[in-house]
Structures are given as C-alpha cells and as structure tokens.
CSV table of C-alpha atoms in Angstrom, one decimal:
chain,number,residue,atom,x,y,z
W,924,MET,CA,-0.1,-0.4,-0.1
W,925,SER,CA,1.3,3.5,-1.1
W,926,PHE,CA,-0.1,5.2,1.9
W,927,PRO,CA,2.8,6.5,4.1
W,928,SER,CA,0.5,7.9,6.8
W,929,ILE,CA,-2.9,7.5,8.6
W,930,ALA,CA,-3.0,11.5,7.3
W,931,SER,CA,-2.1,10.6,4.0
W,932,MET,CA,-4.5,8.3,3.8
W,933,LEU,CA,-7.1,10.5,5.2
W,934,GLU,CA,-6.3,13.1,3.0
W,935,ALA,CA,-6.7,11.2,-0.2
W,936,ALA,CA,-10.4,10.6,0.5
W,937,LYS,CA,-10.9,13.9,0.9
W,938,THR,CA,-9.3,15.2,-1.9
W,939,ALA,CA,-11.1,12.3,-4.1
W,940,GLN,CA,-14.4,12.9,-2.4
W,941,LYS,CA,-14.5,9.0,-1.8
W,942,PRO,CA,-15.3,6.7,1.1
W,943,LEU,CA,-11.8,6.3,2.7
W,944,TYR,CA,-12.5,2.0,1.7
W,945,THR,CA,-13.0,3.0,-1.8
W,946,VAL,CA,-9.5,4.7,-1.5
W,947,ILE,CA,-7.8,2.1,-0.2
W,948,CYS,CA,-9.3,-0.5,-2.5
W,949,GLU,CA,-8.4,1.4,-5.2
W,950,ASP,CA,-4.8,2.0,-3.6
W,951,ASP,CA,-4.9,-2.0,-3.1
W,952,CYS,CA,-5.4,-2.7,-6.9
W,953,GLN,CA,-3.0,-0.3,-8.6
W,954,GLU,CA,0.0,-1.6,-6.2
W,955,ASN,CA,-0.9,-5.3,-6.7
W,956,ASN,CA,-2.3,-4.9,-10.2
W,957,TYR,CA,-5.9,-6.3,-9.2
W,958,SER,CA,-9.1,-5.6,-11.0
W,959,PRO,CA,-11.6,-4.2,-8.5
W,960,GLU,CA,-13.4,-7.5,-8.7
W,961,ALA,CA,-10.1,-9.7,-8.1
W,962,SER,CA,-9.7,-7.5,-5.0
W,963,HIS,CA,-13.3,-7.8,-3.5
W,964,ARG,CA,-13.4,-11.7,-4.1
W,965,GLN,CA,-10.2,-11.3,-2.1
W,966,ILE,CA,-11.5,-9.3,1.0
W,967,ALA,CA,-14.9,-11.7,1.0
W,968,ALA,CA,-12.8,-14.6,1.0
W,969,LEU,CA,-11.1,-13.3,4.2
W,970,TRP,CA,-14.6,-12.5,5.8
W,971,GLU,CA,-15.7,-16.1,4.6
W,972,ALA,CA,-12.8,-17.6,6.3
W,973,MET,CA,-13.2,-15.5,9.3
W,974,GLN,CA,-16.8,-17.0,9.9
W,975,GLN,CA,-16.0,-20.3,9.1
W,976,SER,CA,-12.9,-20.0,11.9
W,977,SER,CA,-15.5,-19.3,14.6
W,978,GLU,CA,-18.4,-21.8,13.5
W,979,GLN,CA,-15.4,-24.7,13.2
W,980,TYR,CA,-14.9,-24.2,17.0
W,981,CYS,CA,-15.0,-27.1,19.2
W,982,ALA,CA,-15.6,-27.4,22.7
W,983,SER,CA,-13.9,-30.2,23.2
W,984,ASP,CA,-11.1,-29.5,21.2
W,985,ARG,CA,-7.6,-28.9,23.0
W,986,SER,CA,-4.4,-27.3,21.6
W,987,ASN,CA,-0.9,-29.7,21.8
W,988,SER,CA,-0.1,-28.5,24.9
W,989,GLY,CA,-3.5,-29.5,26.7
W,990,LEU,CA,-3.1,-25.8,27.8
W,991,ILE,CA,-5.8,-24.6,25.8
W,992,GLY,CA,-9.4,-24.7,24.7
W,993,GLY,CA,-13.3,-25.0,26.2
W,994,ASP,CA,-13.1,-21.3,28.0
W,995,ALA,CA,-15.3,-19.8,25.2
W,996,GLU,CA,-18.0,-22.6,25.8
W,997,LYS,CA,-17.9,-21.8,29.1
W,998,LEU,CA,-18.3,-18.0,28.4
W,999,ARG,CA,-21.2,-19.3,26.8
W,1000,LEU,CA,-22.9,-20.8,29.2
W,1001,ALA,CA,-22.2,-18.5,32.0
W,1002,ALA,CA,-23.6,-16.0,29.9
W,1003,GLN,CA,-26.4,-18.2,29.1
W,1004,ALA,CA,-27.3,-18.4,33.2
W,1005,GLY,CA,-27.2,-15.0,33.5
W,1006,ALA,CA,-24.5,-14.9,35.5
W,1007,LEU,CA,-22.1,-12.4,33.8
W,1008,ILE,CA,-22.5,-8.4,32.9
W,1009,GLY,CA,-21.7,-6.5,29.9
W,1010,GLY,CA,-25.1,-6.7,27.5
W,1011,THR,CA,-25.4,-9.2,25.3
W,1012,TYR,CA,-23.2,-8.0,22.4
W,1013,LEU,CA,-19.7,-7.3,24.6
W,1014,LEU,CA,-20.7,-11.2,26.1
W,1015,ARG,CA,-20.4,-12.5,22.4
W,1016,VAL,CA,-17.1,-10.2,21.5
W,1017,ILE,CA,-15.5,-12.2,24.4
W,1018,GLU,CA,-16.9,-15.5,23.1
W,1019,GLU,CA,-16.3,-15.1,20.0
W,1020,ALA,CA,-12.0,-13.5,20.7
W,1021,PHE,CA,-11.9,-17.0,22.7
W,1022,LYS,CA,-13.3,-18.8,20.2
W,1023,VAL,CA,-11.0,-17.9,16.6
W,1024,ALA,CA,-7.6,-17.5,19.2
W,1025,GLU,CA,-8.6,-21.0,20.6
W,1026,CYS,CA,-8.6,-22.2,16.9
W,1027,ASN,CA,-5.6,-21.0,16.0
W,1028,ALA,CA,-4.0,-22.4,19.3
W,1029,CYS,CA,-5.8,-25.9,18.4
W,1030,MET,CA,-4.0,-25.6,14.8
W,1031,LYS,CA,-7.2,-24.4,12.7
W,1032,ARG,CA,-7.4,-22.6,9.7
W,1033,ILE,CA,-7.8,-18.6,11.0
W,1034,VAL,CA,-7.0,-15.3,9.4
W,1035,ALA,CA,-4.3,-13.6,10.3
W,1036,ALA,CA,-5.3,-10.2,11.0
W,1037,PRO,CA,-2.7,-8.3,11.4
W,1038,THR,CA,-0.7,-11.6,12.8
W,1039,ALA,CA,-2.0,-15.7,14.0
W,1040,GLY,CA,-1.8,-14.6,17.8
W,1041,SER,CA,-3.8,-11.6,16.9
W,1042,CYS,CA,-6.3,-13.3,14.9
W,1043,GLY,CA,-9.5,-13.4,17.4
W,1044,VAL,CA,-9.4,-9.5,17.4
W,1045,LEU,CA,-11.0,-8.6,14.5
W,1046,PRO,CA,-13.9,-11.3,13.9
W,1047,ALA,CA,-15.1,-11.1,17.6
W,1048,VAL,CA,-16.2,-7.9,17.0
W,1049,LEU,CA,-17.6,-8.0,13.7
W,1050,ILE,CA,-19.2,-11.3,14.1
W,1051,PRO,CA,-21.6,-10.7,16.5
W,1052,LEU,CA,-22.7,-7.5,15.5
W,1053,THR,CA,-23.5,-9.1,11.7
W,1054,GLU,CA,-26.0,-11.2,14.0
W,1055,GLU,CA,-27.4,-8.1,16.3
W,1056,LYS,CA,-28.1,-5.9,13.4
W,1057,GLU,CA,-27.9,-8.2,10.3
W,1058,LEU,CA,-25.8,-5.9,8.5
W,1059,ASP,CA,-25.3,-6.4,4.5
W,1060,THR,CA,-21.9,-8.1,3.8
W,1061,GLU,CA,-21.2,-5.0,1.6
W,1062,VAL,CA,-20.8,-2.8,4.8
W,1063,ILE,CA,-18.4,-5.4,6.7
W,1064,LEU,CA,-16.3,-5.7,3.5
W,1065,GLN,CA,-16.3,-1.9,3.6
W,1066,ALA,CA,-14.9,-2.4,7.0
W,1067,LEU,CA,-12.6,-4.6,6.4
W,1068,TYR,CA,-10.9,-2.6,3.5
W,1069,ILE,CA,-10.3,0.2,6.2
W,1070,ALA,CA,-8.8,-2.2,9.1
W,1071,ALA,CA,-7.0,-3.6,6.2
W,1072,GLY,CA,-5.3,0.6,5.6
W,1073,PHE,CA,-4.8,0.8,8.8
W,1074,GLY,CA,-2.8,-1.9,9.5
W,1075,GLN,CA,-0.9,-1.5,6.6
W,1076,VAL,CA,0.6,1.8,7.7
W,1077,THR,CA,0.9,0.3,10.6
W,1078,ALA,CA,3.3,-2.4,9.4
W,1079,THR,CA,5.2,0.5,7.4
W,1080,ARG,CA,5.9,3.0,10.2
W,1081,ALA,CA,6.4,0.5,13.1
W,1082,ASN,CA,5.7,-3.1,12.8
W,1083,VAL,CA,3.2,-5.9,13.5
W,1084,ALA,CA,5.0,-8.4,14.6
W,1085,GLY,CA,5.7,-9.7,18.7
W,1086,ALA,CA,9.1,-10.9,17.9
W,1087,GLU,CA,10.3,-7.0,16.7
W,1088,GLY,CA,7.3,-5.2,19.0
W,1089,GLY,CA,6.0,-6.8,22.1
W,1090,CYS,CA,2.4,-7.7,22.0
W,1091,GLN,CA,1.8,-4.2,21.2
W,1092,ALA,CA,2.5,-4.6,17.9
W,1093,GLU,CA,0.3,-7.6,17.3
W,1094,ILE,CA,-2.6,-7.5,19.9
W,1095,GLY,CA,-2.5,-3.7,19.6
W,1096,THR,CA,-2.4,-3.2,16.0
W,1097,ALA,CA,-5.0,-5.9,15.7
W,1098,SER,CA,-7.5,-4.5,18.3
W,1099,ALA,CA,-6.9,-0.8,16.9
W,1100,MET,CA,-8.3,-2.3,13.3
W,1101,ALA,CA,-11.1,-3.6,14.3
W,1102,ALA,CA,-11.5,0.3,16.6
W,1103,ALA,CA,-11.6,1.6,13.1
W,1104,ALA,CA,-13.5,-1.2,11.2
W,1105,LEU,CA,-16.4,-1.0,13.7
W,1106,THR,CA,-16.5,2.8,14.1
W,1107,HIS,CA,-17.1,2.8,10.2
W,1108,ILE,CA,-19.9,0.2,10.4
W,1109,LEU,CA,-21.7,2.8,13.2
W,1110,GLY,CA,-22.0,5.2,10.9
W,1111,GLY,CA,-18.4,7.1,12.0
W,1112,THR,CA,-16.6,9.8,9.2
W,1113,ALA,CA,-13.0,8.5,8.5
W,1114,GLU,CA,-11.5,11.4,10.8
W,1115,GLN,CA,-13.7,9.1,13.8
W,1116,CYS,CA,-12.4,5.8,12.2
W,1117,ALA,CA,-8.6,7.6,12.5
W,1118,HIS,CA,-9.8,8.6,16.3
W,1119,ALA,CA,-11.1,5.1,17.4
W,1120,PHE,CA,-7.9,3.7,16.0
W,1121,ALA,CA,-5.1,6.2,18.2
W,1122,MET,CA,-7.0,5.6,21.2
W,1123,SER,CA,-6.9,1.6,21.0
W,1124,LEU,CA,-3.1,1.7,20.2
W,1125,GLY,CA,-2.8,4.2,22.5
W,1126,ASN,CA,-4.0,2.0,25.3
W,1127,LEU,CA,-2.2,-0.9,24.8
W,1128,LEU,CA,1.2,0.6,24.3
W,1129,GLY,CA,4.1,-1.2,25.9
W,1130,LEU,CA,1.7,-4.5,26.1
W,1131,VAL,CA,5.0,-7.2,25.9
W,1132,CYS,CA,5.2,-10.2,24.4
W,1133,ASP,CA,5.9,-13.1,26.5
W,1134,PRO,CA,4.3,-16.4,25.7
W,1135,VAL,CA,4.8,-19.2,28.5
W,1136,ALA,CA,6.7,-22.3,26.9
W,1137,GLY,CA,6.9,-20.3,23.7
W,1138,LEU,CA,3.8,-21.2,22.5
W,1139,VAL,CA,1.0,-18.9,21.5
W,1140,GLU,CA,-1.6,-19.7,24.5
W,1141,ILE,CA,-0.4,-18.5,27.7
W,1142,PRO,CA,-1.4,-15.1,27.7
W,1143,CYS,CA,-1.8,-15.0,24.4
W,1144,VAL,CA,-5.3,-16.0,24.2
W,1145,LYS,CA,-6.7,-14.1,26.6
W,1146,ARG,CA,-5.1,-11.0,25.5
W,1147,ASN,CA,-7.1,-11.6,22.5
W,1148,VAL,CA,-10.6,-11.1,24.6
W,1149,ILE,CA,-8.9,-8.0,25.8
W,1150,GLY,CA,-8.0,-6.7,22.5
W,1151,ALA,CA,-11.6,-7.2,21.2
W,1152,VAL,CA,-13.2,-5.3,24.1
W,1153,ASN,CA,-10.4,-2.0,23.9
W,1154,ALA,CA,-11.8,-1.6,20.5
W,1155,VAL,CA,-15.5,-1.3,21.5
W,1156,SER,CA,-14.5,0.9,24.1
W,1157,ALA,CA,-12.2,3.4,21.4
W,1158,ALA,CA,-15.0,2.9,18.9
W,1159,ASN,CA,-17.9,4.3,21.6
W,1160,MET,CA,-15.3,6.9,22.5
W,1161,ALA,CA,-14.9,8.2,18.9
W,1162,LEU,CA,-18.8,7.6,18.0
W,1163,ALA,CA,-19.2,10.1,21.0
W,1164,GLY,CA,-17.0,12.3,19.9
W,1165,ILE,CA,-14.3,12.0,22.0
W,1166,THR,CA,-11.1,12.4,20.2
W,1167,SER,CA,-7.7,11.6,20.6
W,1168,HIS,CA,-5.3,14.1,21.4
W,1169,ILE,CA,-2.4,12.6,19.9
W,1170,PRO,CA,-2.9,12.0,16.1
W,1171,ALA,CA,-3.0,8.6,15.0
W,1172,ASP,CA,0.5,8.4,12.8
W,1173,GLU,CA,2.1,9.2,16.0
W,1174,VAL,CA,0.9,6.8,18.1
W,1175,ILE,CA,1.8,4.6,15.4
W,1176,ASP,CA,5.5,5.8,15.5
W,1177,THR,CA,5.2,5.7,19.6
W,1178,MET,CA,4.6,2.3,19.1
W,1179,GLY,CA,7.4,1.7,17.1
W,1180,GLU,CA,9.6,3.5,19.4
W,1181,VAL,CA,8.4,1.6,22.6
W,1182,GLY,CA,9.1,-1.6,20.9
W,1183,ASP,CA,12.4,-0.7,19.9
W,1184,THR,CA,13.4,0.0,23.7
W,1185,LEU,CA,11.4,-3.5,24.2
W,1186,PRO,CA,14.6,-6.0,25.7
W,1187,ALA,CA,14.9,-9.1,23.9
W,1188,SER,CA,13.0,-11.2,26.9
W,1189,LEU,CA,10.2,-9.3,26.0
W,1190,ARG,CA,9.6,-9.5,22.7
W,1191,GLU,CA,8.2,-13.2,22.1
W,1192,THR,CA,11.2,-15.0,23.3
W,1193,GLY,CA,9.5,-16.6,25.8
W,1194,LEU,CA,12.1,-15.6,28.7
W,1195,GLY,CA,10.6,-12.3,30.0
W,1196,GLY,CA,7.4,-11.5,31.3
W,1197,LEU,CA,4.4,-14.0,32.9
W,1198,ALA,CA,6.9,-16.7,31.5
W,1199,ALA,CA,9.4,-16.3,33.5
W,1200,THR,CA,7.2,-16.4,36.7
W,1201,PRO,CA,7.4,-19.9,39.0
W,1202,THR,CA,4.4,-21.2,37.7
W,1203,GLY,CA,5.4,-20.1,34.1
W,1204,GLN,CA,8.5,-21.9,34.1
W,1205,LYS,CA,6.7,-24.9,35.8
W,1206,ILE,CA,4.3,-25.0,32.7
W,1207,THR,CA,7.5,-24.8,30.7
W,1208,GLU,CA,8.9,-28.1,32.0
W,1209,GLN,CA,5.6,-29.4,32.0
W,1210,VAL,CA,5.0,-28.4,28.2
W,1211,LEU,CA,8.7,-29.9,27.2
W,1212,HIS,CA,8.2,-32.9,29.1
W,1213,HIS,CA,5.1,-33.7,27.4
W,1214,GLU,CA,7.1,-33.1,24.0
W,1215,GLU,CA,9.5,-35.6,25.0
C-alpha cells in the first residue's frame, strides 16, 4: 500500500471526495495490479474464512500442550445462565475472541489480522455485530478494507510482529484495526475511524510479548479478548465525539519506538514477563516433558 501515513490516507479520500474504503481498495488494486473485482473477491474470502474459524470451534478441542481449549464454551454457558454482566453484544465479543484464538492454538484455519496470535480480535467485534444488526455483507467488507488500510500503514511505519515490537504490535494493532472497522460500520466518519484507531492503539502501548513455553497460548488467547473489548471501547469513544489528543501516525510511531526499547526477553522469546514466573517456568517444564 502506497500510503505512508494515516493522514495521507485520509487526505486522499477527502481530495477525491470518495469514501475511505474506496480509496484504500483503489490503492490496493493499483499497487498489486488487481482488478476491483479481484480485490473484492479476496477481501470477501477473508471474511468468509473469519466466519468459518468461528463456526469450526469445538469446545472439546485442546491444543497440543493441553493448555488451551473449552474456555469460549464456559463463557457462553455462564452468559446463558445470566451469571455475567456486559450486555449481549459485549459478551458475544468476548466469546468470539476466545473461539477464534482457541482455534488458532488448536491448529485450525484462521485469518492473520494482522498476525495469527491476534487473529481473534477483528472477528470478535464483527461477527456478533452482523448477527445483532443483520448487516449487509458489503458493509462488513468496507470495514475490512478500512482495517487493512490502517494495519498496512502501521506495518510500514512501525511493525506488527511480537518478536520485533512486543504484543502491542500484535494485539495492539489488531485492536486498533478493529476499532476503526467498527467505527465505520456504526456510521463514523473517516476522521472518527482514525481517532478510534489512535485511542485503541494508545491504550495498549507497552504491552509485552511473553508467551509461556514459547507457545501462542498463554497469555495470548486472553489478550485477544482484551484487544477486542478495547476496540469496542475506543469505537464508542470516537462515535461519541471523543478525540485522540495524539494523532494516529504519532501513536504508531510511538508504538514502534516503544517496541525498539523493549528488552529481548519481552519480545516473544518466552524468557521474561509471565513466562519467567515460577508458574510459567513450571508450565514450560511440563510442556517440554510432554513433548518428550
């Protein structure tokens, strides 16, 4: 994608007097020599795969380590029993984040958005909304273009890999992409999408990547839940007219700078953070013993 910044992406839409998703789609087509139809088919296939990753969830499945599986079903049953708070949509968001992230841990097909470790965030905010509001598929695809546009700028200006920038680069970026997408679906302007993105990413600055036993399981799955809920909060703020005092591009740049300062032990090596706790080390030993 040719946009070097969120500001330039928004300015291109304003200058062309076109919706933001259209400008992003046209740029994608130009850069990759796609036809609009081919680009549309590709984004539609991603949406279909996201839905399938939710539909293929099985509560009895467990990851190879045995550490992950079944939590989405626990949450669904507790919500069904009226034991939880948060409203129908928010509870479904949490459930979906669990479902898709658990599917990833169980080696099923998911969409990296922007990474496999953060795959549950974007579907979590979109799937329940399509059910609750009976949204037209085209609206969802527009939102996915917007998410992709913001994500690509982030990857260009900073990074989206936990090994380079910590979990802020994965869950943080996924959360911000989801916030922008959700804001669009609910009628927000391009500027409001940018504010939602900035607030969401800013909320997760400094989040470390500390996978226990080096697996994308603990605490990764639960961080997908936090990323999804954060996205909803940021979208609500933007739609209410609340703005980010720090522009989106500056938040992205800061995320990159913070990631560069994180020690190696907090960048996906499994040597620091929760992975280095006594319990984290015990789990690691158990996993290694199980593999033997």
